[in-house]
Coordinates of C-alpha atoms in Angstrom, one line a residue:
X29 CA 158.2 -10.5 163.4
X30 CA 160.8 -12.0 166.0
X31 CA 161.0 -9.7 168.6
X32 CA 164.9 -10.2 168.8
X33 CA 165.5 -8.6 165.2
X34 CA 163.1 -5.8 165.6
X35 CA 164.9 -2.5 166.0
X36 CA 163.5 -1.3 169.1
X37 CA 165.4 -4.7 170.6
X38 CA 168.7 -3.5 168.8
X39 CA 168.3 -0.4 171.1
X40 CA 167.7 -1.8 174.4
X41 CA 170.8 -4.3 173.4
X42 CA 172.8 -1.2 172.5
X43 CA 172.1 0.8 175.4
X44 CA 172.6 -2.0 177.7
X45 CA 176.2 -2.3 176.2
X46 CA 176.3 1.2 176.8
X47 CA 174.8 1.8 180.5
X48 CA 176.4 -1.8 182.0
X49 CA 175.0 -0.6 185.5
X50 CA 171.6 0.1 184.3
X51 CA 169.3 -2.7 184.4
X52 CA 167.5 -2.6 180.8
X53 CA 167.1 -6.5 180.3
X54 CA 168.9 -9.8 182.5
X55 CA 170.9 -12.3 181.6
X56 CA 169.9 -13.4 178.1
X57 CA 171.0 -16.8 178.4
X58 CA 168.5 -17.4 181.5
X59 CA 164.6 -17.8 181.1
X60 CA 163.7 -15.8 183.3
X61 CA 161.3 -12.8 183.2
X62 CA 160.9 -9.8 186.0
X63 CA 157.8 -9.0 186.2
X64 CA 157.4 -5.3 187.8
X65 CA 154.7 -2.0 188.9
X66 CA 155.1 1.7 188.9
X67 CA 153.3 4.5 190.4
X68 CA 152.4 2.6 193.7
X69 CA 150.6 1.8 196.3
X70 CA 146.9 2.6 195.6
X71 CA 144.2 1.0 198.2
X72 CA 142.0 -0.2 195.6
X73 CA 144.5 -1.6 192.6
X74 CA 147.6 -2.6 194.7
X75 CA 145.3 -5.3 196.7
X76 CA 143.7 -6.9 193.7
X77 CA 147.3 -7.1 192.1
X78 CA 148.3 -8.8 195.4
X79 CA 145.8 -11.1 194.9
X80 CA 146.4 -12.6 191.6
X81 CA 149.9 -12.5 192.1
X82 CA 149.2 -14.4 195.1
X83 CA 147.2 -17.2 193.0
X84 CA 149.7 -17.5 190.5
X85 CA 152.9 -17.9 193.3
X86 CA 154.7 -15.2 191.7
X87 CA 157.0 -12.8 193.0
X88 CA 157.1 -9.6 191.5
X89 CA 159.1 -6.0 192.3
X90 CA 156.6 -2.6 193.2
X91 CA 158.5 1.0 192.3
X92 CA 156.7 2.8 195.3
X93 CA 156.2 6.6 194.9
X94 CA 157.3 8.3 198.3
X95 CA 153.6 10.3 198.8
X96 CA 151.5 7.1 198.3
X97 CA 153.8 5.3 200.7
X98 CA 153.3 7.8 203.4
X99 CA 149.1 7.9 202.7
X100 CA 149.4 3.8 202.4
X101 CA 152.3 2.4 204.5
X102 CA 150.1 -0.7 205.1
X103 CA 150.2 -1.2 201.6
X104 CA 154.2 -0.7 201.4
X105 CA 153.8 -4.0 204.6
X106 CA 151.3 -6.4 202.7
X107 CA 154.2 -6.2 199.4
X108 CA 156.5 -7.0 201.6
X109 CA 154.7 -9.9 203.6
X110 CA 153.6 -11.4 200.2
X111 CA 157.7 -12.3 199.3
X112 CA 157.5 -9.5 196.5
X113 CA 160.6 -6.8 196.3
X114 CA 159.5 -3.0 197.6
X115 CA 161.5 -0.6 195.4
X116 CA 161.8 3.0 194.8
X117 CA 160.3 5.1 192.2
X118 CA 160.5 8.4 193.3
X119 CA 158.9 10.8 196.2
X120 CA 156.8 13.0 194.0
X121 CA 156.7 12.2 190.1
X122 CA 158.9 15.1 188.4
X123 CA 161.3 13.6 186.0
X124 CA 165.0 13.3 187.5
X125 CA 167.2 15.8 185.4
X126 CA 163.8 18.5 186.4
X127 CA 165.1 18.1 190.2
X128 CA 167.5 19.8 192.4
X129 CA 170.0 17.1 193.6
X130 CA 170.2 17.7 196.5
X131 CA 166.8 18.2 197.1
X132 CA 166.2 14.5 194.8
X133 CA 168.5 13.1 197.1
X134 CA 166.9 14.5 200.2
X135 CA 163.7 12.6 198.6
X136 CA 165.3 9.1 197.8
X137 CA 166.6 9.1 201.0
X138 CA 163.9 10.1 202.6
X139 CA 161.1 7.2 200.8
X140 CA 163.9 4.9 201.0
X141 CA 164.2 5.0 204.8
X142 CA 160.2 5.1 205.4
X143 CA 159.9 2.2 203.2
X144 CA 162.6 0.1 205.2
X145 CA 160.8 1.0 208.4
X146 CA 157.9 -0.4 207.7
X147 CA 158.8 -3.3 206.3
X148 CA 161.8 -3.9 208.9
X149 CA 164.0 -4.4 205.9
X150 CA 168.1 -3.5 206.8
X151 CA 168.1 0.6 206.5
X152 CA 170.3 1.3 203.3
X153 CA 169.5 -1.9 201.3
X154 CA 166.6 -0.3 199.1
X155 CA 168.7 0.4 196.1
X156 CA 167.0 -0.5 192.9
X157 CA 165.1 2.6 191.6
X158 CA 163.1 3.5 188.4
X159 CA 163.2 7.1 187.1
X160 CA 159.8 8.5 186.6
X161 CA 159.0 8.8 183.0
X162 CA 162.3 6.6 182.5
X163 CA 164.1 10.0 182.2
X164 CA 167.7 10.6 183.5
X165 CA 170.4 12.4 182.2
X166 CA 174.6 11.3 182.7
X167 CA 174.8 13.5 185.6
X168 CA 171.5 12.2 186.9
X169 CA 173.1 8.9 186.9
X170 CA 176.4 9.8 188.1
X171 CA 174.9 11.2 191.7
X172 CA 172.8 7.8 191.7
X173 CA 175.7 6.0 191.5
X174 CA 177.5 7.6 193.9
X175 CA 174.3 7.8 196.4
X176 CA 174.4 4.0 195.9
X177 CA 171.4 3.6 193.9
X178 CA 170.5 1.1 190.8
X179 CA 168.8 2.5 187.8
X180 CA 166.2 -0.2 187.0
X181 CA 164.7 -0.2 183.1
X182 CA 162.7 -2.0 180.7
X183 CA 162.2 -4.1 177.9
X184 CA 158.1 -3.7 177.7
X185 CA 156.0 -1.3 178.8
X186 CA 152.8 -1.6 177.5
X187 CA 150.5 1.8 177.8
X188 CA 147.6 -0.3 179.5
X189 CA 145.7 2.6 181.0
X190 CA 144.7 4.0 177.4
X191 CA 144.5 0.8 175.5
X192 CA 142.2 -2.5 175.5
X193 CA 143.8 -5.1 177.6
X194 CA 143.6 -7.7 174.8
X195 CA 146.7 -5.1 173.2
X196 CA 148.6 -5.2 176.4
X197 CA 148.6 -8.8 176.3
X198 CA 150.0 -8.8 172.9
X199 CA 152.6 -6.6 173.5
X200 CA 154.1 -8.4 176.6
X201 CA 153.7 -11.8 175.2
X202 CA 155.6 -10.4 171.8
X203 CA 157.8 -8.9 174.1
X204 CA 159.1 -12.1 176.1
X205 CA 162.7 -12.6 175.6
X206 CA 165.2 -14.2 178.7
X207 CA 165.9 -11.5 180.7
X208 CA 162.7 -9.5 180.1
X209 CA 161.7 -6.6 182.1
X210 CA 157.9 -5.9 182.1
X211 CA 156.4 -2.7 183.6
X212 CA 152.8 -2.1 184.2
X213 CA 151.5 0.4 186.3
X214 CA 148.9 -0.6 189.7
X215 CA 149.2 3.9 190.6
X216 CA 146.3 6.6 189.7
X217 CA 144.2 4.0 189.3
X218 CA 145.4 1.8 186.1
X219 CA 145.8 -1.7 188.8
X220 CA 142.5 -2.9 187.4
X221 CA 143.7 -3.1 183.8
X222 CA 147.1 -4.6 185.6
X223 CA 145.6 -6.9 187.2
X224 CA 143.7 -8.6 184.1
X225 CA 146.8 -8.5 182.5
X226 CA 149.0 -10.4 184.5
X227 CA 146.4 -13.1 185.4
X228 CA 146.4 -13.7 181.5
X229 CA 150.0 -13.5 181.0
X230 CA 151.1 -15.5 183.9
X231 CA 149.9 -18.5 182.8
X232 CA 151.3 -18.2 179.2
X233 CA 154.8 -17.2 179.8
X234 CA 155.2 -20.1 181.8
X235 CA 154.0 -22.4 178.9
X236 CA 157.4 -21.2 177.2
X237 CA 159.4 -22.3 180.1
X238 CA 160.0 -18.9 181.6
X239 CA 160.3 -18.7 185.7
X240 CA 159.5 -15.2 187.3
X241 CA 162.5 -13.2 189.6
X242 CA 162.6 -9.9 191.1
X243 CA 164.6 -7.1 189.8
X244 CA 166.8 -8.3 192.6
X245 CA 167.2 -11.4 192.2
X246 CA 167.9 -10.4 188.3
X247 CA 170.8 -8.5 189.5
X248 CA 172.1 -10.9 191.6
X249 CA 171.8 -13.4 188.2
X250 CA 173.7 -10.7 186.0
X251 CA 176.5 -10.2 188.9
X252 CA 177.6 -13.7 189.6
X253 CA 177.8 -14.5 185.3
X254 CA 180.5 -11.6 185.7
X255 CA 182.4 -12.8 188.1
X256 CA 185.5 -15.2 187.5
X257 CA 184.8 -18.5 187.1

C-alpha cells in the first residue's frame, strides 16, 4: 500500500496542519529525509552509531537525555565534532504534561546549557526538543513556546529494541516520504539494533534520490518556503 494514502499518513498531515510549529514531517516537495536518535548518549551504542554514520557521510540529529549527558559529556563532544545536530530530549525521562513547569523548565534549561558548554555551541541556540514518549499537552506546548523551544516529531518510529531488524528496515523504507522524520533509539542499550539499521537503510534511501538533513536544517527548509517570495 502507498504509504501516502494509508491513514496513519492522513494523521501526521492533519496534525501538522494543526500544530504548524511542531515539526511532524518537512517540506513535502523536497527529498529530503532527517534521520534522528532518542534516549542518548550511551558509551557502547552512541560510538558504533558514529561510526556508520561516519562511513555513509551522513549527518544526522541526537535527542540527548540530560543524565546521560552529565555521565557522558565526551559523547555529547564526538556528536558534535562529527557535523551531526546535538538536541534535547529531556533531563530525566517522565513524560512532559507529568512535570512541574517550572521544575521542566529548570531541566531544559539546565541540559540545554551543559550541552552548549561542551560543545562550545552559542548558549541559547539548542532549541529543537523531542518530548519523551512524544507526549505533550497544549499547555505543555504553550510554555515551550514561550521558553523558546521547538517541538520536534515524527513520521516513523520503528520499535527496533523488541523486533527483528529485517521489520525495522521495512517499516522505515515503507515509511520514506519527502520530508520524513525517522526516530531510532542508540539509549538503554537498543544502538546495536540502530546501528544495523541505518547501515542498511542508508544506502537504499539514497537509491530513491533522497539527501539526508538535520532537524535543523529541516526547519530552516520549511521557514524560508514560507517566507514571501
Amino acid at each position: 500500500m502507498d504509504f501516502l494514502t494509508t491513514p496513519l499518513q492522513h494523521f501526521y498531515d492533519a496534525a501538522q496542519r494543526r500544530f504548524p510549529d511542531v515539526l511532524f514531517r518537512g517540506d513535502g516537495s523536497r527529498r529530503e529525509i532527517a534521520l534522528t536518535f532518542d534516549d542518548g548518549p550511551h558509551p557502547r551504542d552512541t560510538p558504533r552509531l558514529l561510526d556508520v554514520l561516519e562511513k555513509h557521510q551522513v549527518r544526522a540529529t541526537f535527542h540527548l537525555i540530560g543524565k546521560s549527558a552529565e555521565r557522558h559529556p565526551d559523547l555529547i563532544r564526538s556528536i558534535h565534532r562529527c557535523g551531526h545536530q546535538p538536541a534535547l530530549h529531556c533531563y530525566r525521562h517522565v513524560p512532559f504534561p507529568l512535570e512541574n513547569p517550572s521544575v521542566l523548565r529548570n531541566q531544559l534549561d539546565y541540559t540545554q546549557s551543559m550541552i552548549e558548554d561542551a560543545t562550545g555551541i552559542p548558549g541559547g541556540t539548542i532549541r529543537d526538543l523531542r518530548p519523551p514518549y512524544g507526549a505533550f499537552s497544549a499547555r505543555t506546548r504553550s510554555h515551550l513556546t514561550q521558553w523558546g523551544y521547538r517541538l520536534v516529531m515524527w513520521t516513523c518510529i520503528p520499535p527496533h529494541w523488541m523486533q527483528p531488524v529485517e521489520w525495522s528496515i521495512h517499516q522505515v523504507m515503507k515509511a520514506i516520504v519527502p520530508g520524513a522524520v525517522i526516530v531510532l533509539h542508540d539509549g538503554h542499550g537498543h544502538g546495536t539494533r540502530a546501528a544495523e539499521i541505518v547501515n542498511a537503510i542508508i544506502p537504499q534511501i539514497r537509491s530513491l534520490g533522497f539527501t539526508f538533513v538535520t532537524v535543523e536544517e529541516m526547519q530552516a527548509g520549511i521557514k524560508n518556503k514560507q517566507l514571501p517570495k
